[in-house]
C-alpha cells in the first residue's frame, strides 16, 4: 500500500511537499471491526493535512470547493465514478474500494481551522461529491456532526448529496445551520426497481428508505431535492420505470428531481463492465457501442432521458425548480447578506455528476 509518499515525513527523514503530502507524520492506523454491520470492512485511520479541497478547473462540477471525510465507500455501487481514486493509494478499485475505507479522523477540527483562516472567503462547500459522507463508516466515526457544526458556527453555506439515511441523525444540526446559512440537501435515487437496487447498489439503504428520508427532511423544513442518478441504460430507463421513479419522488415531497444518465469513467468502467458481463452478458456489446465515445452516453440519449423525466415531473407537480416547492428554515436573525461565495440552496448539488 502506497502510504509513505502521502505523509509529510518518510523513512529517510525527507519531508514530502505539495499534493503528495496528504497525511500527517503520525501515519496510518488500520482497524478491522468484527461486528455484523462492518464485517469484511477495513478502516485506515489517517490524519489529513487539509480537508477543504478545490475542484480542478477543468471539472464539470458546478462548485469550487469540497469536503470529503472518507475515501472508499461501503455502498459498493458498481458504477461509482470515484473508484479510480483508490488507485492513488495502491488500493484495489474494485472490492478494495468497497471494503478498504480511509477515514480522515481529524476532519472536523481541521475544517474549523481552515474556515477560520484569513484567506477563506466563505464560499459554498459541497459534500458527498466523491464518496458518500453518510456511508456506514459514519455510524462508527461520527465525523459529520463536527463538520456541520463547524460550518454552522461560521455561517458557511454548504450542500450534501447522499444515499445514506443516516443523515437524519443530524437533522437538528442541519436545521441550526439552515438558520444562518444556505443549506442544500439532495438524496440520490436513480430508480425504484428493488431487483436492480440489490445488484448495483448492494450496500445502500433501499430506494424506499431514501425517499422516506426525503419526506422527513422536507417535513422538518430542510429543502431536499432528488438527484435521479444514475439512470442506467437498458436496465432502468424503460418508460414505466421512469414514471414509477418520478411518481415516488413526487410522493416523497422532494422539492425537485433532476435526472443524470450513467457515466463510466476509467476505473468505474472496468468494474461495471465486469458486473455487466456476469449479470447481463447480452448487454455488454450494447454498452460498448453506447459508450464508444468516452465516459458519457451520447448527447441525444441524455437529452431524451432529461425530456422524459421533466415531462413526468411536470405531470406529477415537481421539476428542477418547481415554484413554491422549496421549504426552508428562515429566522428573522438571519443575516441579509451572506458570506462571500454563497450559492443558492440546493442549486449546486442537483447537477452534480
XYZ file of C-alpha atoms in Angstrom:
353
model
C 0.000 0.000 0.000
C 1.443 3.337 -1.044
C 1.095 5.340 2.177
C 4.681 6.544 2.665
C 4.829 9.192 -0.055
C 1.439 10.504 1.065
C 2.641 11.522 4.527
C 4.616 14.614 5.460
C 7.528 12.507 6.709
C 9.263 9.474 5.203
C 11.545 6.696 6.340
C 14.709 8.528 5.231
C 13.689 11.698 7.035
C 12.959 13.638 3.863
C 9.822 15.733 4.020
C 7.184 15.319 1.309
C 5.684 18.512 -0.116
C 2.813 19.563 -2.345
C -0.280 17.480 -3.076
C 1.544 14.207 -2.350
C 1.786 15.077 1.348
C -1.790 14.193 2.262
C -1.413 12.689 5.719
C 0.403 13.615 8.935
C 3.582 12.121 10.344
C 1.680 10.020 12.868
C 0.852 7.757 9.936
C -1.973 5.357 9.419
C -3.826 3.149 11.896
C -5.559 0.159 10.308
C -8.526 -1.404 12.107
C -10.921 -4.237 11.459
C -14.222 -4.331 13.317
C -15.843 -7.732 13.856
C -19.476 -6.668 14.015
C -22.199 -7.575 11.511
C -22.564 -4.082 10.064
C -18.800 -3.784 9.380
C -17.877 -7.379 8.637
C -15.363 -7.556 5.819
C -14.523 -3.842 6.042
C -11.108 -2.484 6.995
C -10.710 1.104 8.202
C -7.489 3.042 7.607
C -7.492 5.954 10.070
C -5.397 8.888 8.885
C -4.796 12.467 9.960
C -5.282 14.605 6.879
C -3.163 17.698 6.273
C -6.037 19.562 4.569
C -9.768 18.988 4.251
C -11.195 21.786 2.076
C -10.326 20.808 -1.479
C -10.506 22.944 -4.608
C -12.181 21.293 -7.585
C -9.916 21.277 -10.665
C -10.777 23.999 -13.126
C -11.452 21.511 -15.930
C -14.072 19.686 -13.886
C -17.737 19.644 -14.915
C -18.726 20.167 -11.295
C -20.801 23.315 -10.667
C -18.996 24.122 -7.414
C -15.436 25.029 -6.477
C -14.840 23.573 -3.007
C -15.485 20.180 -1.437
C -15.002 18.355 1.856
C -14.585 14.570 1.769
C -14.007 12.920 5.169
C -13.765 9.411 3.664
C -12.124 7.604 0.747
C -13.696 4.393 -0.469
C -17.352 3.593 0.138
C -19.193 0.586 1.537
C -22.255 1.456 -0.551
C -20.445 -0.689 -3.156
C -22.254 0.888 -6.115
C -20.850 -0.930 -9.123
C -20.896 2.244 -11.248
C -19.233 4.625 -8.735
C -17.086 7.135 -10.619
C -14.775 7.613 -7.605
C -13.299 4.115 -7.816
C -10.212 5.314 -9.630
C -9.179 7.470 -6.659
C -8.396 4.346 -4.632
C -5.674 3.544 -7.126
C -3.775 6.647 -5.991
C -3.117 4.771 -2.724
C -2.327 1.479 -4.467
C -5.630 0.156 -3.165
C -7.847 -2.023 -5.317
C -10.517 -0.065 -7.203
C -12.974 -2.981 -7.175
C -13.629 -4.884 -3.953
C -10.965 -2.774 -2.252
C -12.903 0.429 -2.917
C -15.957 -1.164 -1.280
C -14.154 -2.579 1.749
C -10.957 -0.548 2.406
C -12.231 2.733 3.826
C -9.857 5.620 4.516
C -11.125 7.744 7.421
C -9.818 11.280 7.952
C -10.279 11.236 11.705
C -9.257 14.866 12.227
C -11.671 16.247 9.602
C -13.908 18.321 11.958
C -11.007 20.022 13.790
C -9.134 20.594 10.558
C -12.210 22.133 8.953
C -12.650 24.567 11.848
C -9.061 25.688 11.425
C -9.339 26.118 7.656
C -12.638 28.015 7.849
C -11.073 30.408 10.357
C -8.077 31.175 8.116
C -7.991 34.782 6.833
C -7.766 33.581 3.225
C -11.095 31.720 3.431
C -13.915 33.813 1.935
C -16.924 31.728 2.968
C -17.539 30.019 -0.375
C -20.080 27.245 -0.787
C -18.757 23.780 0.213
C -20.188 20.634 -1.369
C -20.106 17.275 0.417
C -20.848 13.782 -0.832
C -19.330 14.685 -4.185
C -16.688 11.960 -4.241
C -17.872 9.250 -1.871
C -20.859 9.326 0.452
C -20.193 11.103 3.740
C -23.160 9.201 5.244
C -21.968 5.713 4.353
C -21.881 3.086 7.111
C -18.468 4.216 8.391
C -20.083 7.464 9.535
C -22.135 5.496 12.044
C -18.885 4.484 13.713
C -16.741 7.618 13.335
C -19.382 10.387 13.606
C -17.391 12.962 11.654
C -20.338 14.788 10.100
C -21.769 16.339 13.293
C -18.450 18.098 13.861
C -18.228 19.109 10.208
C -21.760 20.521 10.084
C -21.192 22.206 13.446
C -18.068 23.925 12.111
C -19.936 25.166 9.025
C -22.850 26.334 11.165
C -20.604 28.252 13.530
C -19.026 30.124 10.611
C -22.399 30.587 8.828
C -20.779 28.934 5.811
C -23.114 27.744 3.021
C -22.925 24.070 2.122
C -24.731 21.210 0.442
C -24.855 17.459 0.970
C -25.569 14.717 -1.555
C -26.190 11.272 -0.088
C -27.718 7.844 -0.468
C -27.471 7.391 3.310
C -30.472 7.656 5.620
C -28.003 8.300 8.447
C -28.305 11.977 7.536
C -31.496 12.027 9.623
C -29.358 11.612 12.741
C -28.011 15.119 12.070
C -31.354 16.752 11.337
C -31.179 19.074 14.383
C -27.746 20.293 13.281
C -28.943 20.810 9.722
C -31.831 22.915 10.990
C -29.470 25.038 13.083
C -27.152 25.528 10.107
C -30.076 26.470 7.848
C -30.953 29.303 10.221
C -27.682 31.090 9.483
C -26.569 29.908 6.033
C -27.818 28.463 2.763
C -28.067 24.693 3.192
C -28.972 22.332 0.375
C -29.612 18.614 0.722
C -30.045 16.180 -2.149
C -30.753 12.467 -1.937
C -29.704 10.224 -4.815
C -32.415 7.844 -6.068
C -31.893 6.718 -9.650
C -34.675 4.116 -9.725
C -37.163 2.306 -7.501
C -36.669 -1.159 -9.019
C -35.691 -3.272 -5.979
C -34.122 -6.100 -8.008
C -31.854 -3.611 -9.792
C -31.036 -1.879 -6.487
C -29.922 -5.104 -4.805
C -27.404 -5.850 -7.544
C -25.962 -2.426 -8.417
C -26.152 -0.653 -5.006
C -25.907 -3.554 -2.530
C -24.573 -1.533 0.407
C -27.098 1.306 0.297
C -30.431 1.812 2.034
C -33.306 0.863 -0.245
C -34.770 3.474 -2.597
C -37.924 3.471 -0.466
C -35.906 4.184 2.683
C -34.109 7.045 0.947
C -37.394 8.559 -0.210
C -38.739 8.257 3.342
C -35.688 10.271 4.426
C -36.587 12.917 1.840
C -40.062 13.144 3.369
C -38.621 13.510 6.877
C -36.215 16.239 5.786
C -38.791 18.276 3.892
C -41.336 17.909 6.698
C -38.671 19.328 9.022
C -38.251 22.367 6.765
C -34.974 21.317 5.155
C -35.051 21.811 1.393
C -34.362 18.424 -0.184
C -34.244 17.553 -3.858
C -33.702 14.205 -5.537
C -30.858 13.592 -7.937
C -32.302 10.826 -10.105
C -28.953 9.202 -10.650
C -27.923 7.188 -12.311
C -30.470 6.391 -14.964
C -28.962 3.116 -16.199
C -29.365 2.437 -19.931
C -31.291 -0.714 -20.861
C -31.828 -1.623 -17.199
C -33.515 1.365 -15.579
C -34.643 3.579 -18.438
C -37.899 1.969 -19.617
C -40.805 4.467 -19.711
C -42.628 2.577 -16.958
C -39.548 2.580 -14.736
C -39.009 6.304 -15.215
C -42.669 7.007 -14.484
C -42.656 4.959 -11.285
C -39.477 6.603 -10.032
C -40.699 10.146 -10.681
C -44.076 9.297 -9.124
C -42.354 8.022 -5.975
C -40.077 11.077 -5.854
C -43.102 13.371 -6.076
C -44.873 11.438 -3.327
C -41.841 11.882 -1.067
C -42.280 15.652 -1.040
C -38.978 16.324 -2.810
C -38.563 19.921 -3.879
C -37.110 18.932 -7.252
C -35.981 15.999 -9.375
C -33.017 16.106 -11.736
C -32.060 13.109 -13.904
C -28.493 12.088 -14.623
C -27.583 9.304 -17.015
C -24.945 6.759 -16.002
C -21.415 7.763 -16.890
C -18.462 5.385 -16.817
C -15.091 6.895 -16.083
C -11.895 4.826 -16.082
C -11.885 2.568 -13.038
C -15.659 2.533 -12.777
C -15.990 1.428 -16.396
C -13.937 -1.722 -15.904
C -15.718 -2.712 -12.699
C -19.176 -2.015 -14.141
C -18.353 -3.950 -17.314
C -17.263 -6.954 -15.251
C -20.551 -6.780 -13.345
C -22.472 -6.447 -16.603
C -20.692 -9.466 -18.066
C -21.663 -11.532 -15.019
C -25.285 -10.385 -14.705
C -26.352 -9.148 -18.151
C -23.897 -10.506 -20.730
C -26.279 -9.729 -23.585
C -25.804 -6.012 -22.870
C -22.009 -5.886 -22.973
C -21.824 -5.080 -26.684
C -24.662 -2.562 -26.488
C -22.793 -0.718 -23.757
C -19.571 -0.847 -25.732
C -21.346 0.893 -28.593
C -23.189 3.414 -26.428
C -20.027 4.459 -24.560
C -17.653 4.157 -27.502
C -17.159 7.922 -27.437
C -15.955 8.101 -23.845
C -17.299 8.194 -20.308
C -20.657 9.754 -21.173
C -23.670 8.417 -23.034
C -24.453 10.139 -26.353
C -25.932 13.600 -26.058
C -29.121 12.571 -27.840
C -29.741 9.868 -25.249
C -29.080 12.178 -22.302
C -31.482 14.751 -23.761
C -34.127 12.087 -24.332
C -33.978 10.933 -20.701
C -33.980 14.506 -19.425
C -37.022 15.377 -21.524
C -38.928 12.290 -20.375
C -38.191 12.920 -16.709
C -39.056 16.613 -16.928
C -42.364 15.805 -18.626
C -43.174 13.301 -15.890
C -42.097 15.767 -13.220
C -44.451 18.372 -14.623
C -47.236 15.801 -14.668
C -46.647 14.975 -11.010
C -46.187 18.588 -9.969
C -42.440 18.830 -9.407
C -39.437 19.801 -11.503
C -35.844 21.013 -11.402
C -37.068 24.200 -9.716
C -40.796 23.946 -9.207
C -42.454 27.157 -7.957
C -43.196 27.043 -4.281
C -41.636 23.610 -3.920
C -38.728 24.553 -1.723
C -39.301 24.815 2.001
C -36.590 26.410 4.108
C -35.835 27.246 7.698
C -35.700 31.040 7.956
C -35.425 33.142 11.085
C -35.577 36.950 11.489
C -31.993 36.919 12.808
C -30.591 35.505 9.583
C -28.085 37.975 8.048
C -29.368 39.765 4.968
C -26.020 39.437 3.203
C -24.420 36.009 3.488
C -20.730 35.149 3.264
C -18.880 35.749 0.044
C -19.170 32.917 -2.408
C -22.556 31.704 -1.145
C -24.645 29.738 -3.618
C -28.430 29.290 -3.771
C -29.556 26.447 -1.551
C -29.659 23.155 -3.360
C -28.740 24.655 -6.717
C -25.241 23.190 -6.876
C -25.938 19.603 -5.974
C -28.725 18.857 -8.383
C -26.487 18.910 -11.440
C -23.651 17.240 -9.642
C -22.054 14.371 -11.506
